[in-house]
Structures are given as C-alpha cells and as structure tokens.
C-alpha cells in the first residue's frame, strides 16, 4: 500500500491522470485499477484522493487544483506525488528527458499489451465461441470477418511500406508483408470445409466494423512506422499466445466442427506458421532501428493502439449482433461487382471490367 505521509512541493507540476485509470473508494482506501493491477492509496480521505485525481486533467498546476478544490497545497501535492510514483498520473510539465530508450518503450508496450489482451478477449464474442453458446451463424460470421481482416493485410501492410520513409525500417515491413500477404487462404480453406465455395467467400462484403479495423491500421500506416508497428505488434502478440490460442481452437472444434477436422486444422496451421516466422518480435526489430523515441511520438503510438483495442471491441460486438440476428448469413456482394483486370480489352487505357 502506498501511503501519503509528507507534504511535497510540486507547484510546477501539471499532473494528468492516465485515461485508462479507474478509481473506487473502498473503506478508507482509494483503490486505482490500471494495467491489470491494483494500487491502493491512503493517508487522507479517500474521497479527497478521488477528487484530486479527477481534477488532474493536464490543464492545471497543483496550486490551481488546490485553489479549485479549496484544499491545502501540500495535501494536493502529496496525493499527486503518490499518483505519479504509482504510474497512475504523469507530469506534463516535466521535460527533463524528452526521449525514450527504444527498449524502455517496447517494455512499456509489452506491459500494456497484457492487460489490453485480457480486456479484448473478455468480450462476449470470445466467451460465446469458447463455450459453444455462439450460434452456427455467429461462428461462420466470425470466420468470414476474420478472412476479410486477414486479407486486409494487402490494404494495410502494403500501405505501411509505401508510406515508410525510414530506409532502416522499410525492409522489415517488406519481409513481414512477403510472409503474410496470402494468409487469408487459411480461412478460405476453413470455410470451404464448412461448405462455402471460395468464390462466394471472396464475394462477401465485410461488416463496416471490419473495414473500421482496416481503416484504423491504414491511418496508423500514414502517420508513421512506429505508429503502425505498435498496433501491428498488438495483433501479433495476441496471435502469439500459442497455448491459449490452440486451446481456444480445440474448444471451437468440439462445438462447431466435431466431425470436420479440416475446418479448424487450417487455423491451427496458421497459428504455427506465424509463430515460426517470429512476427511477435517485429516491434523490437523496428524500435532497434530507432536510436531514441520522442515521448510525444511514443504517447501518440500508444494512444492509437488504445483506440485500436476499442475498435476491435466494436468489431467483436458487430459480429455478435449482425450474425446473431435471425436468418443472418454471409453478406453477398452486389452482382455487378467484378474485379478490375488489366488486359487488351476495348478500354483506351488497356483495362476492362470483366
Ligand atoms: Fe498470418
């Protein structure tokens, strides 16, 4: 338990509570939950600690917070110091070291990924699939949307290569793309084993939230290689939990394809192939190419990844709702839609719609 014992002079400090911190008052303790951990603060009224934390919005000094709340400076200062030391708040006025060591940054990412993965996979979609309570349509819908999600690597990773101006990092993205560009075939194979023709799967329209996931990654790619690498690394870290991933797939097989081993087998092969490629180390490889990482840029990349988690949660909700509706099925694309192909046709630019 962290205890507030002494007044601390922090008049120049501009505290900002972390956006993902949650606080509850329990007895004589103010209990904060952050990054999957619990931090208890005591030593003064827990309600006052909660009020000071809420006032630490990154716009006011300690003195201004004390004036606003009618509290004494040294009490507010002591609470803020405890919050900062516990990693619950940061001092926006601190500019003594504006850069992060790359290893320091990757360790922060890895710590956050753990709690973010727990949060994402606590979504009802994953529990419904794990328990077999999801309908057959929801299971099939999950496979179809994941197919689009994985096929979308050609939209997102290709763009990250095109937008990457850092010649030290671009080859890493190119290699990643070379290894990933065709992995949607694993999901086509799974859906074929379920009885869905490959051409039908390819003609389905993804849910808007699947497009939102891809658009988020494209936005990261446009902002920069670090921004893309962090959100991509979260995906890879989620896929890299081989033991839990294989256990999950085994449960899914028992519920939805007990007599069709070729439905789940391609998904198992995909997990193993990505593991063999070592894609979960891409973030470290990218950051090793960066001598120092400005704090603002690191914060921007982490903020984007936090938004990515929320987007993935909405994606999970969309799958449960859309494919859970009565008579829901694959979203077949417009009949007139055809791929644009290059050829000798009658178009003056050499391309025709077939
Ligand atoms: Fe893959």
XYZ file of N, CA, C and O in Angstrom, residues 55-224:
680
model
N -9.429 15.914 -10.771
C -9.068 17.285 -11.157
C -7.741 17.333 -11.910
O -7.420 18.345 -12.552
N -6.973 16.251 -11.855
C -5.666 16.211 -12.540
C -5.892 15.892 -14.018
O -5.679 14.775 -14.480
N -6.335 16.898 -14.760
C -6.701 16.683 -16.155
C -5.666 17.213 -17.148
O -5.925 17.319 -18.341
N -4.479 17.573 -16.624
C -3.412 18.019 -17.526
C -3.502 19.476 -17.927
O -2.750 19.926 -18.796
N -4.413 20.233 -17.309
C -4.545 21.654 -17.657
C -4.184 22.575 -16.502
O -4.122 23.784 -16.690
N -3.961 22.022 -15.314
C -3.787 22.866 -14.128
C -2.571 22.439 -13.315
O -2.256 21.241 -13.254
N -1.957 23.428 -12.682
C -0.872 23.125 -11.744
C -1.476 22.617 -10.444
O -2.691 22.703 -10.213
N -0.598 22.138 -9.573
C -1.059 21.676 -8.262
C -1.712 22.815 -7.490
O -2.756 22.646 -6.852
N -1.092 23.993 -7.571
C -1.658 25.143 -6.843
C -3.062 25.459 -7.363
O -3.976 25.732 -6.581
N -3.239 25.393 -8.683
C -4.556 25.691 -9.256
C -5.587 24.649 -8.831
O -6.752 24.977 -8.568
N -5.155 23.379 -8.741
C -6.082 22.326 -8.295
C -6.479 22.576 -6.841
O -7.654 22.474 -6.471
N -5.486 22.940 -6.024
C -5.769 23.202 -4.604
C -6.734 24.377 -4.463
O -7.680 24.320 -3.651
N -6.505 25.428 -5.249
C -7.410 26.588 -5.200
C -8.817 26.184 -5.610
O -9.806 26.599 -5.005
N -8.905 25.375 -6.664
C -10.217 24.954 -7.180
C -10.985 24.135 -6.147
O -12.195 24.283 -5.982
N -10.261 23.271 -5.445
C -10.924 22.362 -4.503
C -11.026 22.944 -3.095
O -11.685 22.354 -2.235
N -10.340 24.066 -2.869
C -10.316 24.634 -1.517
C -9.503 23.786 -0.569
O -9.792 23.719 0.625
N -8.500 23.099 -1.103
C -7.634 22.237 -0.281
C -6.280 22.899 -0.084
O -5.916 23.853 -0.773
N -5.498 22.344 0.831
C -4.155 22.873 1.070
C -3.181 22.344 0.020
O -3.263 21.163 -0.379
N -2.244 23.209 -0.396
C -1.288 22.848 -1.443
C -0.544 21.559 -1.120
O -0.366 20.692 -1.976
N -0.076 21.444 0.138
C 0.792 20.307 0.444
C 0.020 18.979 0.431
O 0.576 17.935 0.147
N -1.280 19.043 0.716
C -2.071 17.808 0.653
C -2.245 17.381 -0.808
O -2.043 16.209 -1.159
N -2.598 18.335 -1.646
C -2.752 18.026 -3.076
C -1.422 17.542 -3.644
O -1.369 16.563 -4.405
N -0.343 18.225 -3.240
C 0.988 17.838 -3.732
C 1.343 16.414 -3.343
O 1.896 15.652 -4.145
N 1.011 16.034 -2.122
C 1.340 14.682 -1.655
C 0.531 13.629 -2.426
O 1.055 12.573 -2.801
N -0.741 13.925 -2.675
C -1.570 12.974 -3.428
C -1.046 12.839 -4.856
O -0.907 11.720 -5.381
N -0.724 13.983 -5.474
C -0.226 13.948 -6.852
C 1.085 13.179 -6.929
O 1.306 12.371 -7.846
N 1.965 13.384 -5.973
C 3.246 12.671 -5.970
C 3.008 11.163 -5.901
O 3.639 10.379 -6.627
N 2.065 10.755 -5.058
C 1.765 9.320 -4.937
C 1.195 8.779 -6.242
O 1.527 7.666 -6.671
N 0.354 9.569 -6.889
C -0.234 9.135 -8.164
C 0.844 8.971 -9.232
O 0.850 7.999 -10.006
N 1.767 9.923 -9.283
C 2.832 9.864 -10.297
C 3.772 8.690 -10.015
O 4.155 7.937 -10.920
N 4.133 8.507 -8.754
C 5.049 7.407 -8.416
C 4.432 6.043 -8.698
O 5.137 5.088 -9.003
N 3.106 5.971 -8.611
C 2.420 4.690 -8.869
C 2.151 4.489 -10.356
O 1.614 3.457 -10.752
N 2.495 5.488 -11.179
C 2.274 5.354 -12.622
C 0.831 5.602 -13.033
O 0.433 5.271 -14.150
N 0.064 6.199 -12.116
C -1.351 6.446 -12.407
C -1.526 7.800 -13.094
O -2.470 8.017 -13.840
N -0.596 8.713 -12.829
C -0.624 10.043 -13.448
C 0.763 10.370 -13.973
O 1.754 9.736 -13.578
N 0.823 11.343 -14.873
C 2.113 11.809 -15.388
C 2.186 13.322 -15.206
O 1.160 13.993 -15.091
N 3.426 13.832 -15.191
C 3.633 15.275 -15.058
C 3.908 15.852 -16.439
O 4.974 15.640 -17.010
N 2.935 16.594 -16.969
C 3.097 17.131 -18.321
C 4.140 18.255 -18.370
O 4.619 18.592 -19.454
N 4.476 18.824 -17.210
C 5.465 19.910 -17.205
C 6.891 19.377 -17.224
O 7.836 20.131 -17.421
N 7.052 18.093 -17.016
C 8.390 17.516 -16.963
C 8.959 17.369 -18.360
O 8.435 16.630 -19.185
N 10.000 18.068 -18.636
C 10.641 17.982 -19.954
C 12.123 17.665 -19.822
O 12.908 17.925 -20.707
N 12.506 17.137 -18.642
C 13.924 16.914 -18.403
C 14.500 15.872 -19.368
O 15.640 15.959 -19.778
N 13.705 14.869 -19.728
C 14.185 13.865 -20.677
C 13.044 13.583 -21.640
O 12.111 12.858 -21.323
N 13.149 14.177 -22.809
C 12.018 14.094 -23.731
C 12.075 12.872 -24.628
O 11.200 12.690 -25.461
N 13.109 12.055 -24.486
C 13.225 10.871 -25.332
C 13.161 9.603 -24.494
O 13.559 9.577 -23.334
N 12.672 8.552 -25.139
C 12.663 7.234 -24.500
C 13.702 6.357 -25.171
O 13.894 6.424 -26.392
N 14.338 5.523 -24.371
C 15.175 4.483 -24.937
C 14.242 3.463 -25.617
O 13.201 3.112 -25.056
N 14.581 2.975 -26.817
C 13.690 2.031 -27.504
C 13.322 0.808 -26.677
O 12.182 0.345 -26.707
N 14.287 0.288 -25.903
C 13.986 -0.894 -25.074
C 12.975 -0.550 -23.979
O 12.129 -1.359 -23.612
N 13.110 0.681 -23.455
C 12.161 1.142 -22.443
C 10.757 1.213 -23.044
O 9.775 0.781 -22.424
N 10.686 1.709 -24.280
C 9.381 1.832 -24.938
C 8.760 0.463 -25.212
O 7.573 0.248 -24.958
N 9.562 -0.473 -25.719
C 8.981 -1.789 -26.020
C 8.525 -2.499 -24.749
O 7.529 -3.219 -24.752
N 9.237 -2.267 -23.637
C 8.799 -2.914 -22.399
C 7.485 -2.312 -21.922
O 6.624 -3.013 -21.371
N 7.298 -0.998 -22.144
C 6.010 -0.369 -21.800
C 4.907 -0.988 -22.650
O 3.825 -1.333 -22.154
N 5.180 -1.143 -23.941
C 4.186 -1.738 -24.844
C 3.815 -3.142 -24.381
O 2.636 -3.497 -24.303
N 4.823 -3.954 -24.092
C 4.552 -5.345 -23.704
C 3.713 -5.409 -22.433
O 2.856 -6.274 -22.279
N 3.996 -4.484 -21.501
C 3.230 -4.464 -20.246
C 1.767 -4.119 -20.535
O 0.845 -4.749 -20.024
N 1.565 -3.106 -21.408
C 0.201 -2.702 -21.741
C -0.529 -3.779 -22.544
O -1.728 -4.001 -22.360
N 0.187 -4.432 -23.446
C -0.462 -5.450 -24.286
C -1.132 -6.532 -23.427
O -2.193 -7.035 -23.762
N -0.480 -6.889 -22.311
C -1.029 -7.945 -21.455
C -2.426 -7.600 -20.965
O -3.365 -8.397 -21.084
N -2.577 -6.390 -20.433
C -3.895 -6.013 -19.912
C -4.878 -5.749 -21.049
O -6.075 -6.033 -20.922
N -4.387 -5.246 -22.169
C -5.282 -4.983 -23.304
C -5.798 -6.297 -23.902
O -6.952 -6.389 -24.320
N -4.935 -7.304 -23.942
C -5.388 -8.606 -24.465
C -6.446 -9.202 -23.534
O -7.448 -9.759 -23.986
N -6.202 -9.085 -22.233
C -7.193 -9.607 -21.273
C -8.531 -8.916 -21.490
O -9.586 -9.558 -21.515
N -8.464 -7.602 -21.663
C -9.700 -6.826 -21.871
C -10.404 -7.250 -23.156
O -11.609 -7.509 -23.159
N -9.666 -7.338 -24.255
C -10.289 -7.677 -25.543
C -10.895 -9.076 -25.518
O -12.041 -9.276 -25.945
N -10.144 -10.044 -25.002
C -10.630 -11.424 -25.051
C -11.630 -11.737 -23.934
O -12.097 -12.873 -23.822
N -11.940 -10.718 -23.133
C -13.050 -10.856 -22.184
C -14.371 -10.464 -22.843
O -15.431 -10.562 -22.219
N -14.296 -9.996 -24.083
C -15.517 -9.624 -24.797
C -16.403 -10.859 -24.973
O -15.897 -11.971 -25.187
N -17.732 -10.694 -24.926
C -18.634 -11.850 -25.037
C -18.404 -12.699 -26.282
O -18.619 -13.920 -26.234
N -17.970 -12.109 -27.394
C -17.760 -12.915 -28.612
C -16.885 -14.123 -28.331
O -17.201 -15.254 -28.728
N -15.763 -13.881 -27.629
C -14.790 -14.956 -27.428
C -15.323 -15.989 -26.450
O -15.081 -17.182 -26.614
N -16.071 -15.554 -25.441
C -16.639 -16.496 -24.485
C -17.748 -17.309 -25.138
O -17.888 -18.517 -24.882
N -18.544 -16.666 -26.000
C -19.610 -17.389 -26.696
C -19.025 -18.480 -27.587
O -19.550 -19.595 -27.663
N -17.931 -18.167 -28.275
C -17.293 -19.166 -29.143
C -16.653 -20.275 -28.307
O -16.739 -21.457 -28.633
N -16.016 -19.874 -27.208
C -15.305 -20.835 -26.358
C -16.282 -21.820 -25.718
O -15.997 -23.006 -25.595
N -17.456 -21.306 -25.330
C -18.427 -22.142 -24.617
C -19.370 -22.885 -25.555
O -20.098 -23.776 -25.117
N -19.379 -22.503 -26.824
C -20.307 -23.125 -27.759
C -21.680 -22.482 -27.758
O -22.602 -22.958 -28.427
N -21.835 -21.377 -27.021
C -23.125 -20.687 -26.979
C -23.363 -19.836 -28.220
O -24.493 -19.442 -28.495
N -22.306 -19.501 -28.935
C -22.488 -18.763 -30.192
C -23.218 -19.662 -31.183
O -23.018 -20.884 -31.201
N -24.072 -19.059 -32.003
C -24.797 -19.856 -32.995
C -23.844 -20.253 -34.122
O -22.740 -19.707 -34.254
N -24.307 -21.206 -34.936
C -23.515 -21.608 -36.092
C -23.263 -20.400 -37.007
O -22.170 -20.245 -37.554
N -24.295 -19.540 -37.146
C -24.136 -18.354 -37.996
C -23.089 -17.405 -37.417
O -22.311 -16.790 -38.161
N -23.059 -17.272 -36.102
C -22.045 -16.394 -35.484
C -20.647 -16.979 -35.666
O -19.693 -16.238 -35.913
N -20.547 -18.292 -35.553
C -19.237 -18.922 -35.780
C -18.789 -18.709 -37.227
O -17.652 -18.293 -37.486
N -19.698 -18.953 -38.170
C -19.351 -18.759 -39.584
C -19.035 -17.288 -39.866
O -18.095 -16.973 -40.594
N -19.833 -16.395 -39.271
C -19.589 -14.963 -39.457
C -18.228 -14.544 -38.924
O -17.524 -13.736 -39.539
N -17.851 -15.109 -37.786
C -16.522 -14.815 -37.221
C -15.427 -15.253 -38.205
O -14.452 -14.525 -38.432
N -15.613 -16.426 -38.815
C -14.619 -16.892 -39.794
C -14.569 -15.970 -41.014
O -13.484 -15.630 -41.509
N -15.743 -15.555 -41.507
C -15.786 -14.695 -42.699
C -15.150 -13.332 -42.417
O -14.334 -12.832 -43.208
N -15.509 -12.739 -41.291
C -14.941 -11.417 -40.977
C -13.435 -11.520 -40.710
O -12.680 -10.612 -41.042
N -13.018 -12.631 -40.105
C -11.570 -12.805 -39.888
C -10.861 -13.007 -41.220
O -9.729 -12.532 -41.410
N -11.533 -13.696 -42.148
C -10.965 -13.802 -43.504
C -10.710 -12.402 -44.077
O -9.612 -12.103 -44.581
N -11.726 -11.529 -44.016
C -11.554 -10.169 -44.558
C -10.463 -9.403 -43.798
O -9.693 -8.635 -44.385
N -10.435 -9.603 -42.500
C -9.448 -8.947 -41.649
C -8.025 -9.362 -42.073
O -7.131 -8.522 -42.273
N -7.828 -10.661 -42.276
C -6.501 -11.164 -42.648
C -6.176 -10.788 -44.099
O -5.051 -10.372 -44.403
N -7.151 -10.890 -44.991
C -6.933 -10.495 -46.382
C -6.585 -9.003 -46.457
O -5.856 -8.547 -47.346
N -7.093 -8.233 -45.487
C -6.844 -6.793 -45.447
C -5.387 -6.434 -45.240
O -5.023 -5.254 -45.300
N -4.532 -7.418 -45.002
C -3.094 -7.126 -44.894
C -2.594 -6.467 -46.177
O -1.650 -5.678 -46.169
N -3.282 -6.767 -47.278
C -2.888 -6.162 -48.557
C -3.288 -4.692 -48.638
O -2.780 -3.959 -49.488
N -4.212 -4.289 -47.774
C -4.586 -2.876 -47.694
C -3.713 -2.116 -46.700
O -3.389 -0.954 -46.901
N -3.385 -2.781 -45.598
C -2.730 -2.050 -44.504
C -1.209 -2.172 -44.522
O -0.499 -1.158 -44.458
N -0.708 -3.399 -44.639
C 0.751 -3.567 -44.575
C 1.410 -3.043 -45.849
O 2.508 -2.470 -45.801
N 0.719 -3.218 -46.981
C 1.257 -2.662 -48.225
C 1.361 -1.139 -48.119
O 2.345 -0.534 -48.566
N 0.358 -0.515 -47.488
C 0.400 0.944 -47.325
C 1.514 1.358 -46.365
O 2.169 2.387 -46.567
N 1.729 0.562 -45.332
C 2.789 0.916 -44.377
C 4.156 0.912 -45.068
O 5.038 1.701 -44.724
N 4.313 0.023 -46.059
C 5.572 0.004 -46.824
C 5.671 1.259 -47.691
O 6.697 1.946 -47.721
N 4.564 1.558 -48.390
C 4.572 2.723 -49.281
C 4.814 4.015 -48.510
O 5.494 4.921 -48.990
N 4.271 4.101 -47.294
C 4.369 5.352 -46.527
C 5.659 5.445 -45.715
O 5.992 6.508 -45.213
N 6.363 4.333 -45.555
C 7.546 4.323 -44.680
C 8.722 5.035 -45.362
O 9.231 4.577 -46.384
N 9.142 6.140 -44.758
C 10.251 6.910 -45.325
C 11.581 6.556 -44.659
O 12.614 7.117 -45.017
N 11.550 5.652 -43.710
C 12.771 5.280 -42.990
C 13.367 4.031 -43.653
O 12.815 2.935 -43.527
N 14.501 4.195 -44.324
C 15.088 3.087 -45.081
C 15.609 1.976 -44.178
O 15.882 0.869 -44.632
N 15.733 2.253 -42.867
C 16.181 1.201 -41.944
C 15.022 0.284 -41.578
O 15.223 -0.877 -41.243
N 13.821 0.822 -41.621
C 12.646 0.060 -41.178
C 11.892 -0.558 -42.341
O 11.321 -1.649 -42.213
N 11.900 0.104 -43.485
C 11.095 -0.379 -44.616
C 11.368 -1.848 -44.967
O 10.419 -2.619 -45.200
N 12.630 -2.310 -44.985
C 12.858 -3.736 -45.310
C 12.175 -4.697 -44.326
O 11.791 -5.807 -44.713
N 12.019 -4.266 -43.073
C 11.337 -5.125 -42.092
C 9.870 -5.297 -42.462
O 9.311 -6.396 -42.378
N 9.242 -4.192 -42.885
C 7.836 -4.268 -43.300
C 7.699 -5.094 -44.586
O 6.722 -5.828 -44.749
N 8.652 -4.933 -45.483
C 8.592 -5.698 -46.745
C 8.668 -7.192 -46.451
O 7.898 -7.995 -46.988
N 9.579 -7.589 -45.574
C 9.697 -9.014 -45.239
C 8.419 -9.519 -44.564
O 7.925 -10.605 -44.869
N 7.894 -8.700 -43.667
C 6.651 -9.082 -42.982
C 5.531 -9.293 -44.006
O 4.781 -10.275 -43.940
N 5.451 -8.374 -44.952
C 4.402 -8.476 -45.979
C 4.608 -9.715 -46.844
O 3.657 -10.441 -47.154
N 5.830 -9.970 -47.228
C 6.142 -11.144 -48.052
C 5.675 -12.425 -47.360
O 5.198 -13.363 -48.007
N 5.792 -12.445 -46.038
C 5.416 -13.649 -45.283
C 3.917 -13.730 -44.987
O 3.413 -14.797 -44.657
N 3.217 -12.580 -45.082
C 1.817 -12.539 -44.623
C 0.787 -12.357 -45.734
O -0.398 -12.564 -45.496
N 1.221 -11.969 -46.936
C 0.264 -11.437 -47.916
C -0.835 -12.433 -48.301
O -1.928 -12.029 -48.696
N -0.588 -13.735 -48.190
C -1.576 -14.716 -48.660
C -2.186 -15.557 -47.530
O -2.756 -16.617 -47.789
N -2.093 -15.085 -46.309
C -2.563 -15.921 -45.199
C -4.082 -16.046 -45.130
O -4.602 -16.847 -44.349
N -4.790 -15.274 -45.930
C -6.256 -15.427 -45.927
C -6.656 -16.806 -46.448
O -7.771 -17.262 -46.204
N -5.731 -17.482 -47.162
C -6.099 -18.796 -47.702
C -6.404 -19.802 -46.589
O -7.150 -20.756 -46.785
N -5.828 -19.586 -45.401
C -6.142 -20.489 -44.288
C -7.640 -20.409 -43.955
O -8.272 -21.412 -43.606
N -8.194 -19.216 -44.050
C -9.605 -19.023 -43.685
C -10.523 -19.444 -44.830
O -11.624 -19.934 -44.589
N -10.058 -19.266 -46.058
C -10.810 -19.803 -47.196
C -10.907 -21.329 -47.045
O -11.979 -21.924 -47.247
N -9.797 -21.970 -46.686
C -9.800 -23.431 -46.521
C -10.776 -23.855 -45.432
O -11.521 -24.833 -45.591
N -10.775 -23.113 -44.320
C -11.689 -23.449 -43.215
C -13.137 -23.324 -43.677
O -13.967 -24.204 -43.391
N -13.447 -22.256 -44.390
C -14.828 -22.034 -44.828
C -15.235 -23.035 -45.919
O -16.398 -23.457 -45.975
N -14.294 -23.430 -46.752
C -14.606 -24.464 -47.763
C -14.956 -25.780 -47.078
O -15.863 -26.500 -47.502
N -14.230 -26.086 -46.018
C -14.526 -27.327 -45.291
C -15.895 -27.268 -44.620
O -16.486 -28.297 -44.308
N -16.391 -26.039 -44.418
C -17.728 -25.874 -43.847
C -18.804 -25.912 -44.928
O -19.990 -25.870 -44.629
N -18.349 -25.911 -46.205
C -19.307 -25.988 -47.299
C -19.487 -24.708 -48.088
O -20.366 -24.618 -48.938
N -18.656 -23.683 -47.794
C -18.771 -22.410 -48.512
C -17.738 -22.355 -49.637
O -16.538 -22.505 -49.394
N -18.215 -22.112 -50.850
C -17.337 -22.004 -52.002
C -16.399 -20.799 -51.852
O -16.804 -19.739 -51.348
N -15.159 -20.954 -52.318
C -14.181 -19.869 -52.178
C -14.655 -18.595 -52.872
O -14.493 -17.478 -52.342
N -15.255 -18.755 -54.061
C -15.720 -17.574 -54.798
C -16.816 -16.846 -54.027
O -16.882 -15.609 -54.038
N -17.651 -17.603 -53.332
C -18.714 -16.971 -52.539
C -18.110 -16.181 -51.385
O -18.491 -15.043 -51.123
N -17.144 -16.792 -50.714
C -16.499 -16.096 -49.588
C -15.843 -14.807 -50.074
O -15.985 -13.744 -49.460
N -15.153 -14.897 -51.209
C -14.459 -13.709 -51.733
C -15.444 -12.622 -52.150
O -15.092 -11.437 -52.191
N -16.681 -13.009 -52.476
C -17.650 -12.008 -52.926
C -18.429 -11.385 -51.772
O -19.230 -10.479 -51.987
N -18.215 -11.877 -50.550
C -18.946 -11.295 -49.424
C -18.391 -9.916 -49.093
O -17.216 -9.626 -49.332
N -19.297 -9.094 -48.562
C -18.889 -7.761 -48.122
C -18.576 -7.801 -46.636
O -19.378 -8.336 -45.850
N -17.432 -7.254 -46.225
C -17.129 -7.236 -44.787
C -18.080 -6.302 -44.046
O -18.632 -5.367 -44.641
N -18.246 -6.576 -42.762
C -19.017 -5.659 -41.919
C -18.330 -4.297 -41.874
O -17.097 -4.214 -42.001
N -19.090 -3.238 -41.671
C -18.461 -1.904 -41.547
C -17.377 -1.866 -40.474
O -16.366 -1.181 -40.621
N -17.582 -2.615 -39.396
C -16.575 -2.592 -38.326
C -15.294 -3.308 -38.746
O -14.212 -2.987 -38.241
N -15.403 -4.284 -39.646
C -14.180 -4.906 -40.164
C -13.404 -3.874 -40.985
O -12.172 -3.784 -40.893
N -14.143 -3.087 -41.763
C -13.488 -2.017 -42.521
C -12.889 -0.973 -41.567
O -11.843 -0.387 -41.841
N -13.577 -0.747 -40.426
C -13.047 0.223 -39.454
C -11.708 -0.244 -38.894
O -10.794 0.566 -38.679
N -11.596 -1.554 -38.652
C -10.323 -2.104 -38.159
C -9.215 -1.847 -39.192
O -8.107 -1.395 -38.855
N -9.535 -2.132 -40.455
C -8.529 -1.937 -41.510
C -8.219 -0.453 -41.686
O -7.058 -0.063 -41.884
N -9.251 0.390 -41.624
C -9.018 1.829 -41.775
C -8.159 2.374 -40.643
O -7.334 3.273 -40.848
N -8.361 1.821 -39.450
C -7.521 2.253 -38.333
C -6.045 1.945 -38.637
O -5.167 2.794 -38.438
N -5.792 0.742 -39.114
C -4.408 0.368 -39.420
C -3.841 1.207 -40.567
O -2.662 1.550 -40.569
N -4.677 1.528 -41.533
C -4.209 2.381 -42.637
C -3.878 3.787 -42.119
O -2.913 4.410 -42.567
N -4.667 4.252 -41.182
C -4.387 5.557 -40.577
C -3.044 5.514 -39.843
O -2.231 6.446 -39.941
N -2.801 4.435 -39.110
C -1.504 4.281 -38.416
C -0.361 4.285 -39.440
O 0.687 4.905 -39.216
N -0.576 3.572 -40.555
C 0.473 3.489 -41.581
C 0.806 4.863 -42.130
O 1.974 5.181 -42.383
N -0.208 5.696 -42.298
C 0.033 7.048 -42.829
C 0.775 7.910 -41.817
O 1.542 8.785 -42.185
N 0.541 7.683 -40.538
C 1.189 8.524 -39.527
C 2.663 8.199 -39.362
O 3.456 9.074 -39.058
N 3.039 6.928 -39.526
C 4.460 6.622 -39.412
C 4.722 5.178 -39.061
O 3.814 4.469 -38.597
